Amino acid sequence: MDAPAKPVAAPVKTQGADVVIDSVGKTFRRGGRRTMALAGINLEVRAGELVCLLGPSGCGKSTLLRIVAGALDSDEGTVTVGGRSVNGPSPDRGMLFQTPMLFPWLTTRKNILFGPKAQRSAGLSERDDPELNAEADAILGTVGLDKFGDAFPHELSGGMQHRAAFARAIITRPSLLLMDEPFGALDAITRLRMHDFLLSMWDRYRTTIIFVTHDIEEAVLLGDRVAVMGGRPPGIQEVIDIPLDRPRHAVDADTESFLTAKRKIRASLTV
Amino acid sequence: MAGWQPLASGGTIEERLRIDDAFLPGGGEGGEPGLDERADRDDLAAYRRARRRARARRLGTGAAGLIALAVVWQIAATILRDPVFLPSVTQTFQTFLHYFDRPYPSQGSPLWYDALTSLRRILIGFGIGVVAGVTLGSAMSASRVVRHLIDPVIEVLRPLPPLAFIPLFIIWFGIGELPKDVLIIIGVTPIMAVTSVAALDEVPEDLRLCARTLGASRLYTLLHVQLRSALPGILTGMRISMAGAWTSIVAAELIAATSGLGYLIQQAGDYLNTALVLSGIICIALIALILDAGLRGLLLLADPSRRG
C-alpha cells in the first residue's frame, strides 16, 4: 500500500490486523470453586473489520476481550493478531475502557504522549520530542480537542474525555482496538455523538476493532458483524452479518434495514 | 515513521461530526457537577481564572475568621484585665518578640532555638516514619502474605496514644534525642502504612492495564502509574500524620525534655508567664500551619483536580 498522499509522506501502512480466536476457553478458580467463563470460542475477524461482541452481563465478553488484549491468559486455545500469537499486553493492541482511564495528573497532551514516551523509555522507539509534539498536535486536532491540549481530565466533559482516550490509544498506531463498553457510562445524547465520532475515526484509521457492548442498537449501528454471546458455559451463539451501507450515522438508526438487523439479533438473544 | 497518515481525511472534525454541542456546558457526563455550571467550556483560561478567583475569596474568608478570633481575644483580655489569666494580643505579641532571641529560662535557650529544636525532631521522626510507612504500605499492597502478617500489628499499634510509650522509651533509649524521634516514628509509621495501602489499593486495575496496552513496561507502570496515582492519597496521609507528630513531640517535651517548644511552654507555665505560654502555642500553630501548607502545596501539584 505505497500511496504517498503528500510528497514528503512515508508509505501509508494498512492499519488493520486480522484476528484469529481459536477454540479459546477460560476457567476461573476461586477457593475450591471452578467457574467456566468461556468455552470453545472460535472467531475470525478480518483486517479492518469492526466486530461487536454482544451479550448480557457475565457472558464472558469482557473476559474474551482481555484474553485478546493479553491481560488474561486463556486455559485453552490460541489467539493470533496479525499472524502473531498474543503473549501479554502490547501497544499493537490498544484498549479503551468504560471509563476513559485518563491519567488525572496529566494534561490531555501529556496523556496522549504517555504511550510514545513510555515506549521511548523502554527503547522501543526513537522518536524525539518535536516529532512527538507535532503528532500530538495533529491528533488533538483530529479528535477536536485542539483547544484542550493543556486541560486536565477533570476539566473535560465526558465525551471529550473519551475522545482524549481514543487519541491516546491511536497515537501508538495499534493494528487492533479493543473497546470494552466504552460509551456505557455516557448519557444517551453524548453516546450518539460518540458513535458518530467512532465511525468517523474508524473510517480514518482503518484499524480492526472488537467492540464489546450489551446494547443491541449500538452493535447494529457500529458492527460489520455482531457475535452474540451467551449460554452455559458461555460461548458465541451466533455471528450475524449487518448488511447496512457505510458510512453509517447515528441518525440512520430507524431505517427499515436497521430495524430488520435489530430484530434478527433480538431473536438470537431470546432463543 | 513520521509520515504515518490516516487513510481517509478531509474536513475538520466539527464539519464531519456535528459534535460541537459536546463543548457546551452539560455536553456529556463526567467530572464534578460544578463543571457544568460555567458559561463557556470553550475557554479553558477563563474557567481557570474563575476558579482561582473563587479560591482567593475562600482564603480571604478564612483569614477573616482568624482576625475575628484575635479580636474576641483582645476584647476578652481588655475586659478581664488579668495578664496572668489572659494577656492581651498585644502583650503576647510583645512577649513573643522579646523572648524570640532571649533565652528563657535564663539558663535555657531563646524561642527561635526551641522552635528549631522541635522542628528538627519533627523532620527527623516524620521523615523516617513516612519512608518506613510507605515502604510497609507498598509491601502490604503488593503481597497478601505481608498484608495479613502486618495488618494486626498495625491495628494494635494504631489506636494507642504514642504518649503512653514515653516512660517505656525513656527506660529503653534514655532521655536524649532518640526516644523523641522514636516516639514520632511510632506515631507516623502506622498512619502512613494504612493510608499508603488504601491509596495503592484504590488505583484501578484497568489503569495499569491501560498503561501496559500503551506500551509501558511493568516497572514503568509501577513508577509512573501506580505509585504516581497513589501519590495524592499518600500526601493526604502525610498531612494527617504530621498533625499527630506535632501532638506527640510537644507532649513529650512537656513531660521529659530540656529543650523544644513544649519545654519552653512548661517552664513559662511554671512561672505563670502566660504570655510566653501563648507565644509558644502560637509558634507551634504557625510552624504546623507552614508545614501543612507545604504539604498542601505538594498535594495540589500532585492532584490537579484539587486546584481552585
XYZ file of C-alpha atoms in Angstrom:
579
model
C 0.000 0.000 0.000
C 2.579 2.573 -1.043
C 0.411 5.549 -1.810
C 2.019 8.722 -0.513
C -0.597 11.422 -0.079
C 1.956 14.216 0.204
C 5.399 14.447 -1.360
C 7.185 14.028 1.969
C 4.885 11.420 3.423
C 6.279 7.975 4.167
C 4.365 4.947 2.868
C 1.000 4.532 4.485
C 0.621 1.319 6.409
C -2.507 -0.729 6.205
C -3.609 -0.400 9.768
C -5.854 -3.315 10.477
C -4.638 -6.732 11.545
C -6.690 -9.893 11.265
C -7.581 -11.682 14.476
C -7.979 -15.426 14.856
C -9.516 -16.709 18.070
C -9.150 -20.491 18.014
C -11.066 -22.699 20.497
C -10.332 -20.403 23.436
C -11.540 -21.463 26.884
C -11.101 -19.960 30.316
C -11.922 -21.264 33.779
C -11.665 -19.138 36.893
C -10.766 -20.836 40.174
C -11.702 -19.122 43.385
C -11.222 -21.155 46.530
C -12.337 -24.642 45.602
C -14.896 -23.415 43.079
C -14.335 -23.515 39.362
C -16.340 -21.259 37.120
C -16.162 -21.814 33.411
C -16.070 -18.288 31.991
C -15.583 -19.189 28.340
C -15.622 -22.391 26.357
C -14.806 -23.211 22.742
C -14.651 -19.700 21.359
C -13.916 -19.517 17.639
C -13.978 -16.193 15.856
C -12.109 -14.769 12.923
C -12.022 -11.034 12.447
C -10.823 -9.723 9.107
C -8.273 -6.930 8.879
C -10.004 -3.562 9.189
C -13.290 -5.106 10.274
C -15.441 -3.826 13.154
C -16.954 -6.729 15.060
C -19.215 -6.291 18.077
C -19.357 -8.809 20.911
C -22.900 -8.597 22.218
C -24.339 -10.279 25.272
C -25.692 -9.832 28.786
C -23.517 -9.161 31.831
C -21.447 -12.162 32.836
C -21.485 -13.789 29.387
C -17.716 -13.648 29.205
C -17.399 -10.931 26.564
C -15.084 -8.793 28.701
C -13.066 -11.892 29.609
C -12.628 -12.695 25.921
C -11.562 -9.111 25.204
C -8.978 -9.252 27.986
C -7.599 -12.508 26.638
C -7.174 -10.894 23.208
C -5.539 -7.890 24.922
C -3.077 -10.189 26.640
C -4.201 -9.114 30.099
C -5.543 -12.607 30.846
C -4.128 -15.955 29.817
C -6.535 -18.447 28.298
C -6.544 -22.009 29.580
C -7.232 -23.493 26.163
C -6.822 -22.376 22.591
C -4.825 -19.603 20.974
C -5.330 -16.043 19.844
C -3.288 -14.607 16.987
C -3.334 -10.977 15.892
C -1.768 -10.184 12.540
C -0.295 -13.679 12.459
C 1.455 -13.376 15.820
C 0.160 -15.149 18.893
C -0.855 -12.984 21.822
C 1.502 -13.007 24.771
C 0.982 -10.171 27.247
C -0.268 -6.640 26.595
C 1.166 -4.777 23.622
C 0.720 -1.282 22.163
C -0.188 -3.062 18.944
C -3.473 -3.942 20.657
C -4.932 -0.725 22.055
C -7.666 -0.862 24.651
C -10.456 1.513 25.606
C -12.499 1.099 28.761
C -15.941 2.024 30.059
C -14.363 4.922 31.934
C -11.818 6.866 29.883
C -8.971 5.901 32.275
C -7.106 9.111 31.563
C -4.222 9.790 33.936
C -5.725 12.565 36.107
C -2.350 14.185 36.821
C -1.528 14.697 33.134
C -2.898 17.231 30.677
C -4.673 15.975 27.572
C -1.492 16.387 25.526
C 0.650 14.533 28.073
C -1.960 11.802 28.354
C -1.782 11.352 24.597
C 2.002 11.287 24.723
C 2.103 8.734 27.557
C 2.366 5.747 25.229
C 5.085 7.085 22.912
C 7.142 8.291 25.877
C 6.795 5.004 27.769
C 7.872 3.159 24.639
C 10.794 5.504 24.166
C 11.981 4.918 27.741
C 11.847 1.188 27.022
C 13.995 1.725 23.941
C 11.173 0.667 21.620
C 11.047 3.966 19.802
C 13.459 6.736 18.971
C 11.039 9.490 18.159
C 12.214 12.812 19.613
C 10.118 15.415 21.417
C 9.481 17.795 18.492
C 8.261 14.913 16.373
C 6.020 13.585 19.144
C 4.643 17.036 19.909
C 3.797 17.582 16.262
C 1.983 14.278 16.155
C 0.130 15.051 19.394
C -0.975 18.374 17.890
C -2.228 16.616 14.783
C -4.179 14.047 16.767
C -5.622 16.672 19.131
C -6.961 18.393 16.015
C -8.302 15.156 14.589
C -10.355 14.387 17.694
C -11.472 18.020 18.048
C -9.551 18.798 21.218
C -7.029 21.264 19.803
C -8.106 23.917 22.325
C -7.841 21.479 25.207
C -4.299 20.178 24.983
C -3.425 21.867 28.267
C -6.641 20.943 30.076
C -6.614 18.302 32.773
C -9.071 15.392 32.513
C -11.363 16.805 35.210
C -11.736 19.938 33.125
C -13.161 17.983 30.174
C -16.722 16.806 29.604
C -17.414 13.074 29.485
C -17.443 12.964 25.685
C -14.229 14.951 25.480
C -12.565 12.573 27.939
C -13.476 9.623 25.716
C -12.133 11.395 22.639
C -8.881 12.090 24.508
C -8.673 8.415 25.490
C -9.201 7.460 21.849
C -6.418 9.829 20.778
C -4.101 8.351 23.398
C -4.780 4.836 22.138
C -4.486 5.674 18.423
C -1.158 7.537 18.648
C 0.626 4.251 19.379
C -0.636 3.028 15.973
C -2.427 -0.110 17.084
C -3.498 -2.560 14.398
C -6.333 -3.666 16.677
C -8.507 -1.625 19.036
C -10.304 -3.435 21.834
C -13.224 -1.474 23.225
C -14.900 -2.644 26.437
C -18.330 -0.981 26.579
C -16.545 2.336 26.070
C -19.650 4.511 25.978
C -21.697 2.556 28.511
C -21.476 5.225 31.211
C -22.316 8.180 28.964
C -25.714 9.822 28.704
C -27.759 8.829 25.645
C -27.107 12.020 23.669
C -23.360 12.104 24.235
C -23.356 8.449 23.319
C -24.926 9.155 19.931
C -22.214 11.708 19.258
C -19.538 9.248 20.320
C -20.952 6.681 17.876
C -20.570 9.138 15.028
C -17.128 10.015 16.334
C -16.024 6.387 16.445
C -17.397 5.609 12.984
C -15.591 8.594 11.545
C -12.326 7.694 13.285
C -12.593 4.103 12.157
C -13.132 5.355 8.619
C -9.981 7.401 9.011
C -7.616 4.953 10.678
C -8.971 1.618 9.436
C -7.752 -0.365 12.401
C -9.537 -3.573 13.250
C -11.968 -3.030 16.124
C -13.514 -5.508 18.531
C -16.267 -3.687 20.376
C -17.919 -5.161 23.453
C -21.449 -3.995 24.242
C -24.739 -5.123 25.744
C -26.699 -2.645 23.643
C -28.302 -4.163 20.526
C -28.772 -0.840 18.770
C -25.139 0.123 19.339
C -23.975 -3.236 17.997
C -26.052 -2.897 14.819
C -25.044 0.704 14.222
C -21.325 0.049 14.569
C -20.655 -3.539 13.562
C -19.889 -5.202 10.261
C -20.788 -8.347 12.149
C -22.227 -8.979 15.581
C -21.128 -12.015 17.601
C -23.928 -12.850 20.009
C -22.598 -14.349 23.227
C -24.351 -16.268 25.986
C -25.207 -19.754 27.150
C -23.780 -22.117 29.766
C -20.843 -22.409 29.576
C -20.614 -19.017 27.863
C -19.730 -19.041 24.195
C -20.552 -17.412 20.876
C -24.131 -18.367 19.965
C -24.276 -16.875 16.514
C -22.408 -14.407 14.312
C -24.783 -12.130 12.441
C -23.868 -10.034 9.390
C -25.073 -6.449 9.427
C -25.735 -5.656 5.763
C -26.033 -1.889 6.241
C -24.296 0.590 3.939
C -21.304 2.595 5.051
C -20.721 5.307 6.082
C -23.314 4.966 8.792
C -24.589 7.701 11.081
C -26.323 7.552 14.406
C -29.326 9.353 12.861
C -29.931 6.413 10.492
C -30.834 4.110 13.351
C -34.547 3.927 12.443
C -34.342 2.823 8.812
C -36.062 -0.413 7.773
C -32.875 -2.395 7.180
C -31.537 -1.262 10.557
C -34.682 -2.472 12.303
C -34.534 -5.793 10.472
C -30.986 -6.394 11.699
C -32.020 -5.431 15.213
C -34.941 -7.850 15.136
C -32.681 -10.662 13.985
C -30.272 -10.110 16.872
C -33.055 -9.838 19.398
C -34.424 -13.170 18.193
C -30.981 -14.712 18.561
C -30.667 -13.395 22.110
C -34.050 -14.694 23.290
C -33.692 -18.214 21.914
C 7.558 6.637 10.607
C 6.750 10.341 10.764
C 4.563 10.099 7.724
C 2.059 7.742 9.244
C -1.174 9.059 7.847
C -4.764 8.142 8.336
C -6.199 6.621 5.155
C -9.244 8.806 4.942
C -9.029 12.501 5.617
C -10.572 15.831 4.726
C -12.697 18.269 6.599
C -12.384 19.274 10.198
C -13.837 17.115 12.854
C -16.610 19.625 13.529
C -17.721 19.554 9.913
C -17.681 15.793 9.829
C -19.270 15.035 13.126
C -21.661 17.757 14.267
C -20.310 17.258 17.766
C -19.805 20.902 18.587
C -22.573 20.726 21.165
C -20.348 18.480 23.230
C -18.306 21.554 24.037
C -21.233 23.275 25.683
C -21.965 23.006 29.378
C -23.640 19.740 30.152
C -22.384 18.223 26.930
C -21.627 14.898 28.494
C -21.359 13.199 31.827
C -18.257 13.127 33.905
C -16.475 15.467 36.240
C -17.950 17.250 39.176
C -21.362 18.861 38.960
C -19.713 22.270 39.302
C -18.055 21.844 35.936
C -21.238 22.254 34.012
C -22.136 25.493 35.729
C -19.620 27.549 33.848
C -20.942 29.554 30.987
C -18.317 28.707 28.430
C -16.494 25.404 28.318
C -14.736 26.592 25.220
C -12.460 28.940 27.145
C -10.175 26.984 29.432
C -8.243 30.052 30.554
C -11.395 31.887 31.636
C -12.583 28.826 33.502
C -9.305 28.577 35.385
C -9.341 32.314 36.188
C -12.819 31.926 37.684
C -11.664 29.020 39.835
C -8.633 30.976 41.033
C -10.871 33.899 41.987
C -13.139 31.573 43.970
C -10.065 30.237 45.727
C -8.818 33.705 46.633
C -12.256 34.502 48.047
C -12.132 31.359 50.180
C -8.706 32.286 51.513
C -9.965 35.789 52.315
C -12.905 34.395 54.269
C -10.547 32.075 56.134
C -8.265 34.969 57.120
C -11.305 36.903 58.338
C -12.107 34.024 60.708
C -8.629 34.232 62.268
C -8.831 38.001 62.599
C -12.214 37.635 64.333
C -10.640 35.206 66.819
C -7.884 37.721 67.604
C -10.468 40.477 68.076
C -12.528 38.366 70.505
C -9.358 37.501 72.399
C -8.314 41.156 72.638
C -11.774 42.233 73.857
C -11.882 39.442 76.455
C -8.401 40.371 77.743
C -9.351 44.040 77.959
C -12.463 43.223 79.988
C -10.687 40.729 82.299
C -7.631 42.959 82.922
C -5.678 39.992 84.309
C -2.498 39.304 82.265
C -1.756 36.137 84.240
C -5.137 34.653 83.364
C -5.332 36.047 79.843
C -2.776 38.505 78.445
C -3.926 40.650 75.546
C -2.938 40.077 71.950
C -0.511 42.996 72.057
C 1.105 41.803 75.318
C 1.517 38.325 73.886
C 2.995 39.743 70.695
C 5.489 41.832 72.663
C 6.470 38.813 74.780
C 6.908 36.780 71.635
C 9.263 39.367 70.163
C 11.080 39.811 73.466
C 11.891 36.152 74.026
C 12.383 35.381 70.362
C 16.132 35.908 70.719
C 16.498 35.972 74.535
C 16.911 32.712 76.474
C 14.101 31.571 78.739
C 14.624 30.461 81.458
C 17.899 32.358 81.786
C 19.989 29.189 81.539
C 17.758 27.907 78.684
C 17.556 28.866 75.043
C 15.720 31.542 73.051
C 12.362 30.862 71.422
C 13.744 30.555 67.910
C 16.171 27.882 69.084
C 13.457 25.907 70.869
C 11.309 26.154 67.755
C 14.140 24.825 65.594
C 14.790 22.017 68.104
C 11.168 20.881 67.931
C 11.166 21.261 64.157
C 14.323 19.177 63.831
C 12.788 16.379 65.917
C 9.663 16.507 63.787
C 11.506 16.424 60.498
C 13.761 13.517 61.514
C 10.980 11.407 63.041
C 8.437 12.340 60.390
C 10.883 11.693 57.553
C 11.840 8.255 58.824
C 8.218 7.427 59.690
C 6.969 8.394 56.217
C 9.635 6.341 54.431
C 9.001 3.364 56.721
C 5.209 3.659 56.439
C 5.140 3.999 52.641
C 7.560 1.078 52.298
C 5.425 -1.055 54.599
C 2.274 0.023 52.795
C 3.749 -0.817 49.393
C 4.832 -4.254 50.603
C 1.375 -4.848 52.081
C -0.301 -3.756 48.861
C 1.966 -5.971 46.758
C 1.813 -9.149 48.860
C -1.183 -10.746 50.510
C 1.013 -12.618 52.988
C 2.817 -9.468 54.099
C -0.531 -7.724 54.447
C -2.021 -10.432 56.634
C 1.169 -10.502 58.680
C 1.478 -6.782 59.346
C -2.156 -5.739 59.423
C -2.854 -6.966 63.003
C 0.361 -5.361 64.263
C -0.703 -2.013 62.853
C -4.253 -2.394 64.093
C -2.885 -2.965 67.604
C -0.448 -0.039 67.439
C -2.628 2.494 65.662
C -5.223 3.272 68.364
C -2.541 3.584 71.092
C -1.695 7.169 72.041
C 2.062 7.448 71.368
C 2.362 9.314 74.670
C 1.764 6.054 76.525
C 5.154 4.932 75.265
C 7.123 7.831 76.745
C 8.104 6.130 80.044
C 8.987 2.958 78.163
C 11.154 4.817 75.665
C 12.946 6.667 78.458
C 13.813 3.285 80.006
C 14.890 1.893 76.658
C 16.519 4.878 74.951
C 17.390 7.288 77.800
C 16.489 10.975 77.745
C 18.372 12.158 74.662
C 17.014 12.749 71.173
C 16.453 9.081 70.337
C 13.301 8.451 72.431
C 11.687 11.574 70.906
C 12.490 10.513 67.362
C 11.219 7.005 68.037
C 8.055 8.427 69.581
C 7.271 10.333 66.388
C 8.175 7.374 64.191
C 5.863 5.105 66.192
C 3.008 7.558 65.601
C 3.675 8.332 61.944
C 4.511 4.874 60.581
C 1.155 3.100 61.143
C -0.815 6.032 59.759
C 1.401 6.191 56.666
C 1.214 2.413 56.176
C -2.593 2.424 56.363
C -3.046 5.433 54.066
C -0.469 4.097 51.575
C -2.199 0.729 51.365
C -5.540 2.441 50.837
C -4.111 4.762 48.180
C -2.370 1.935 46.319
C -5.417 -0.332 46.526
C -7.541 2.412 45.035
C -5.550 2.512 41.794
C -7.878 0.802 39.309
C -6.617 -2.442 37.804
C -7.655 -1.090 34.415
C -5.480 1.993 34.779
C -2.453 -0.278 34.971
C -3.721 -2.415 32.092
C -4.273 0.778 30.131
C -0.639 1.808 30.654
C 0.531 -1.651 29.637
C -1.501 -1.586 26.416
C 0.090 1.788 25.642
C 3.494 0.110 25.683
C 4.654 0.808 29.245
C 6.817 -1.843 30.887
C 5.892 -3.323 34.256
C 8.441 -1.145 36.049
C 7.395 1.995 34.169
C 3.761 1.246 35.050
C 4.622 0.705 38.710
C 6.508 4.003 38.990
C 4.646 6.265 36.578
C 1.117 4.972 37.051
C 0.589 3.019 40.233
C 2.785 4.990 42.637
C 2.023 8.244 40.836
C -1.680 7.554 41.077
C -1.376 6.825 44.812
C 0.653 9.984 45.465
C -2.277 12.278 46.403
C -3.523 9.703 48.915
C -0.028 9.336 50.375
C 0.314 13.119 50.685
C -3.040 13.269 52.459
C -1.720 10.621 54.856
C 1.343 12.803 55.420
C -0.853 15.756 56.361
C -2.734 13.622 58.881
C 0.386 12.111 60.424
C 2.170 15.479 60.527
C -0.571 16.788 62.823
C -0.151 13.703 65.007
C 3.622 14.141 65.068
C 3.269 17.689 66.458
C 0.934 16.472 69.185
C 3.421 13.766 70.170
C 6.548 15.888 70.194
C 5.118 18.799 72.136
C 3.645 16.413 74.709
C 6.962 14.586 75.007
C 8.758 17.887 75.512
C 6.257 18.888 78.193
C 6.985 15.712 80.131
C 10.611 14.820 79.531
C 12.894 17.301 77.806
C 15.260 20.180 78.425
C 14.677 21.896 75.092
C 12.000 22.431 72.498
C 8.764 24.417 72.419
C 6.996 22.008 74.784
C 9.766 22.519 77.337
C 9.545 26.301 76.906
C 5.779 26.236 77.445
C 6.209 24.032 80.524
C 8.814 26.391 82.031
C 6.781 29.504 81.257
C 3.720 27.866 82.819
C 5.625 27.073 85.995
C 6.456 30.769 86.392
C 2.960 31.905 85.389
C 4.310 33.690 82.316
C 1.040 33.224 80.450
C 2.029 35.492 77.566
C 5.045 33.288 76.873
C 2.909 30.127 77.125
C 0.630 31.629 74.495
C 3.657 32.707 72.425
C 4.887 29.107 72.432
C 1.448 27.835 71.435
C 1.183 30.377 68.622
C 4.656 29.412 67.476
C 3.577 25.748 67.321
C 0.469 26.734 65.383
C 2.489 28.830 62.928
C 5.047 26.118 62.223
C 2.336 23.476 61.896
C 0.424 25.778 59.533
C 3.509 26.349 57.381
C 4.371 22.643 57.234
C 0.798 21.762 56.360
C 0.704 24.485 53.720
C 3.824 22.955 52.202
C 2.225 19.517 52.099
C -0.980 21.020 50.723
C 1.063 22.697 48.014
C 2.586 19.348 47.087
C -0.891 17.821 47.077
C -2.121 20.489 44.660
C 0.867 19.787 42.426
C 0.164 16.067 42.548
C -3.587 16.268 42.006
C -4.728 18.934 39.530
C -8.408 18.277 40.262
C -7.953 19.805 43.731
C -6.737 23.113 42.346
C -9.058 26.093 42.536
